């Protein structure tokens, strides 16, 4: 059985990691104090406010943790510091490449423009790249509870920015939201902008079908596919990658425990998928932990660890050159 240290050392690829859900409490404390913003000074209190409760009832309660963090991410300084922090965590976690996603509209409440928020996050990523052997890119989120016009504006101001490699829709999931919000991204998909959509995290299976039919190349979570052979065949046939987030799914009650995660089911059905943290702080997890859970509860093998990270590399929105480098590193890595 793979050990934690072996998994940690393995060059992993992460495609689903939210910036505001992954900042370390000690970093948020520094951000707040340097901006003279009121915040509890005890890390134990911050952890309680930033992490999902053990008895979290559903996705909506899980998302409440973001309400505490977002007021501190309203400056370029804060966003750059947060991005650097998440990149540093990923490096320490043995991640070779990561796509960090965030919603610019959530950090524009005190006057920042959309490009300013993106440029600040990009600077944090670039600063980490200059120090650590890790590559990072950005995915821009439109919040599903906002208007079509507002989301469209965010996307239009984002796609030409440095390090932005794709767009996403996230937030509370309603049935059939894809058709309603399709006007926000259809034009950009036609212009070859890469699309990944949160779908089937807690909503109906139609969200997954509609997301793929609308041009999404990846699906965030997709846990609703569990037990649905027809839907799995559709995903497999279209070679769509599921961005799996086991711990998050446990917290939101999409599954009751790690044994229930459809790891074997999806491998058998040929569903392309990879593992991700979703929110490193809210879910109190690392990518190493996610793979370790699959090792302990689903008997993940060394070859499967390699397969899932190769899948992640191939379905990443990175350049072909970066993909080739990642695949070489993953394929040639010798587990000690």
PDB file of N, CA, C and O in Angstrom, residues 1-10 12 288-289 291-292 295-296 300 302 305 335-336:
ATOM      1  N   UNK A   1       0.843  -1.206   0.000  1.00  0.00           N
ATOM      2  CA  UNK A   1       0.000   0.000   0.000  1.00  0.00           C
ATOM      3  C   UNK A   1       0.872   1.249   0.000  1.00  0.00           C
ATOM      4  O   UNK A   1       1.871   1.322   0.723  1.00  0.00           O
ATOM      5  N   UNK A   2       0.488   2.232  -0.796  1.00  0.00           N
ATOM      6  CA  UNK A   2       1.226   3.487  -0.849  1.00  0.00           C
ATOM      7  C   UNK A   2       1.205   4.195   0.503  1.00  0.00           C
ATOM      8  O   UNK A   2       0.190   4.193   1.196  1.00  0.00           O
ATOM      9  N   UNK A   3       2.317   4.801   0.846  1.00  0.00           N
ATOM     10  CA  UNK A   3       2.388   5.565   2.094  1.00  0.00           C
ATOM     11  C   UNK A   3       2.122   7.043   1.818  1.00  0.00           C
ATOM     12  O   UNK A   3       2.180   7.508   0.674  1.00  0.00           O
ATOM     13  N   UNK A   4       1.874   7.771   2.891  1.00  0.00           N
ATOM     14  CA  UNK A   4       1.618   9.203   2.750  1.00  0.00           C
ATOM     15  C   UNK A   4       2.827   9.913   2.164  1.00  0.00           C
ATOM     16  O   UNK A   4       2.682  10.787   1.289  1.00  0.00           O
ATOM     17  N   UNK A   5       4.015   9.548   2.586  1.00  0.00           N
ATOM     18  CA  UNK A   5       5.221  10.210   2.090  1.00  0.00           C
ATOM     19  C   UNK A   5       5.448   9.911   0.612  1.00  0.00           C
ATOM     20  O   UNK A   5       5.916  10.776  -0.137  1.00  0.00           O
ATOM     21  N   UNK A   6       5.110   8.714   0.170  1.00  0.00           N
ATOM     22  CA  UNK A   6       5.244   8.379  -1.246  1.00  0.00           C
ATOM     23  C   UNK A   6       4.280   9.192  -2.098  1.00  0.00           C
ATOM     24  O   UNK A   6       4.645   9.686  -3.169  1.00  0.00           O
ATOM     25  N   UNK A   7       3.051   9.335  -1.620  1.00  0.00           N
ATOM     26  CA  UNK A   7       2.062  10.117  -2.353  1.00  0.00           C
ATOM     27  C   UNK A   7       2.443  11.595  -2.351  1.00  0.00           C
ATOM     28  O   UNK A   7       2.321  12.286  -3.368  1.00  0.00           O
ATOM     29  N   UNK A   8       2.928  12.075  -1.202  1.00  0.00           N
ATOM     30  CA  UNK A   8       3.315  13.480  -1.109  1.00  0.00           C
ATOM     31  C   UNK A   8       4.434  13.803  -2.099  1.00  0.00           C
ATOM     32  O   UNK A   8       4.421  14.858  -2.748  1.00  0.00           O
ATOM     33  N   UNK A   9       5.392  12.902  -2.246  1.00  0.00           N
ATOM     34  CA  UNK A   9       6.535  13.149  -3.118  1.00  0.00           C
ATOM     35  C   UNK A   9       6.169  13.056  -4.598  1.00  0.00           C
ATOM     36  O   UNK A   9       6.846  13.657  -5.443  1.00  0.00           O
ATOM     37  N   UNK A  10       5.107  12.331  -4.913  1.00  0.00           N
ATOM     38  CA  UNK A  10       4.723  12.119  -6.308  1.00  0.00           C
ATOM     39  C   UNK A  10       4.318  13.446  -6.964  1.00  0.00           C
ATOM     40  O   UNK A  10       3.610  14.252  -6.356  1.00  0.00           O
ATOM     41  N   UNK A  12       2.127  15.657  -8.511  1.00  0.00           N
ATOM     42  CA  UNK A  12       0.676  15.622  -8.716  1.00  0.00           C
ATOM     43  C   UNK A  12       0.183  16.848  -9.502  1.00  0.00           C
ATOM     44  O   UNK A  12       0.853  17.874  -9.556  1.00  0.00           O
ATOM     45  N   UNK A 288      -2.428  15.332  -1.211  1.00  0.00           N
ATOM     46  CA  UNK A 288      -1.868  14.087  -0.672  1.00  0.00           C
ATOM     47  C   UNK A 288      -2.911  13.338   0.140  1.00  0.00           C
ATOM     48  O   UNK A 288      -3.084  12.115  -0.003  1.00  0.00           O
ATOM     49  N   UNK A 289      -3.649  14.055   0.981  1.00  0.00           N
ATOM     50  CA  UNK A 289      -4.701  13.425   1.789  1.00  0.00           C
ATOM     51  C   UNK A 289      -5.775  12.797   0.906  1.00  0.00           C
ATOM     52  O   UNK A 289      -6.270  11.699   1.204  1.00  0.00           O
ATOM     53  N   UNK A 291      -5.580  11.553  -2.111  1.00  0.00           N
ATOM     54  CA  UNK A 291      -5.096  10.291  -2.680  1.00  0.00           C
ATOM     55  C   UNK A 291      -4.871   9.232  -1.604  1.00  0.00           C
ATOM     56  O   UNK A 291      -5.073   8.041  -1.842  1.00  0.00           O
ATOM     57  N   UNK A 292      -4.490   9.672  -0.413  1.00  0.00           N
ATOM     58  CA  UNK A 292      -4.312   8.725   0.683  1.00  0.00           C
ATOM     59  C   UNK A 292      -5.653   8.108   1.081  1.00  0.00           C
ATOM     60  O   UNK A 292      -5.731   6.902   1.366  1.00  0.00           O
ATOM     61  N   UNK A 295      -6.384   5.458  -1.300  1.00  0.00           N
ATOM     62  CA  UNK A 295      -5.522   4.301  -1.050  1.00  0.00           C
ATOM     63  C   UNK A 295      -6.083   3.448   0.080  1.00  0.00           C
ATOM     64  O   UNK A 295      -6.182   2.221  -0.034  1.00  0.00           O
ATOM     65  N   UNK A 296      -6.495   4.089   1.156  1.00  0.00           N
ATOM     66  CA  UNK A 296      -6.955   3.369   2.343  1.00  0.00           C
ATOM     67  C   UNK A 296      -8.368   2.808   2.207  1.00  0.00           C
ATOM     68  O   UNK A 296      -8.670   1.733   2.729  1.00  0.00           O
ATOM     69  N   UNK A 300      -6.508   2.121  -3.851  1.00  0.00           N
ATOM     70  CA  UNK A 300      -5.823   2.710  -4.990  1.00  0.00           C
ATOM     71  C   UNK A 300      -4.390   2.201  -5.070  1.00  0.00           C
ATOM     72  O   UNK A 300      -3.670   2.175  -4.078  1.00  0.00           O
ATOM     73  N   UNK A 302      -0.402   2.021  -7.080  1.00  0.00           N
ATOM     74  CA  UNK A 302       0.585   2.950  -7.621  1.00  0.00           C
ATOM     75  C   UNK A 302       0.266   3.298  -9.075  1.00  0.00           C
ATOM     76  O   UNK A 302       0.346   4.458  -9.481  1.00  0.00           O
ATOM     77  N   UNK A 305      -2.566   5.775  -9.148  1.00  0.00           N
ATOM     78  CA  UNK A 305      -2.095   7.111  -8.783  1.00  0.00           C
ATOM     79  C   UNK A 305      -1.493   7.793 -10.007  1.00  0.00           C
ATOM     80  O   UNK A 305      -1.768   8.969 -10.286  1.00  0.00           O
ATOM     81  N   UNK A 335       8.729   5.721  -7.646  1.00  0.00           N
ATOM     82  CA  UNK A 335       8.254   5.788  -6.263  1.00  0.00           C
ATOM     83  C   UNK A 335       9.204   5.019  -5.362  1.00  0.00           C
ATOM     84  O   UNK A 335       9.488   3.824  -5.610  1.00  0.00           O
ATOM     85  N   UNK A 336       9.719   5.679  -4.353  1.00  0.00           N
ATOM     86  CA  UNK A 336      10.709   5.068  -3.462  1.00  0.00           C
ATOM     87  C   UNK A 336      10.009   4.274  -2.347  1.00  0.00           C
ATOM     88  O   UNK A 336       9.025   4.704  -1.799  1.00  0.00           O
TER      89      UNK A 336
END
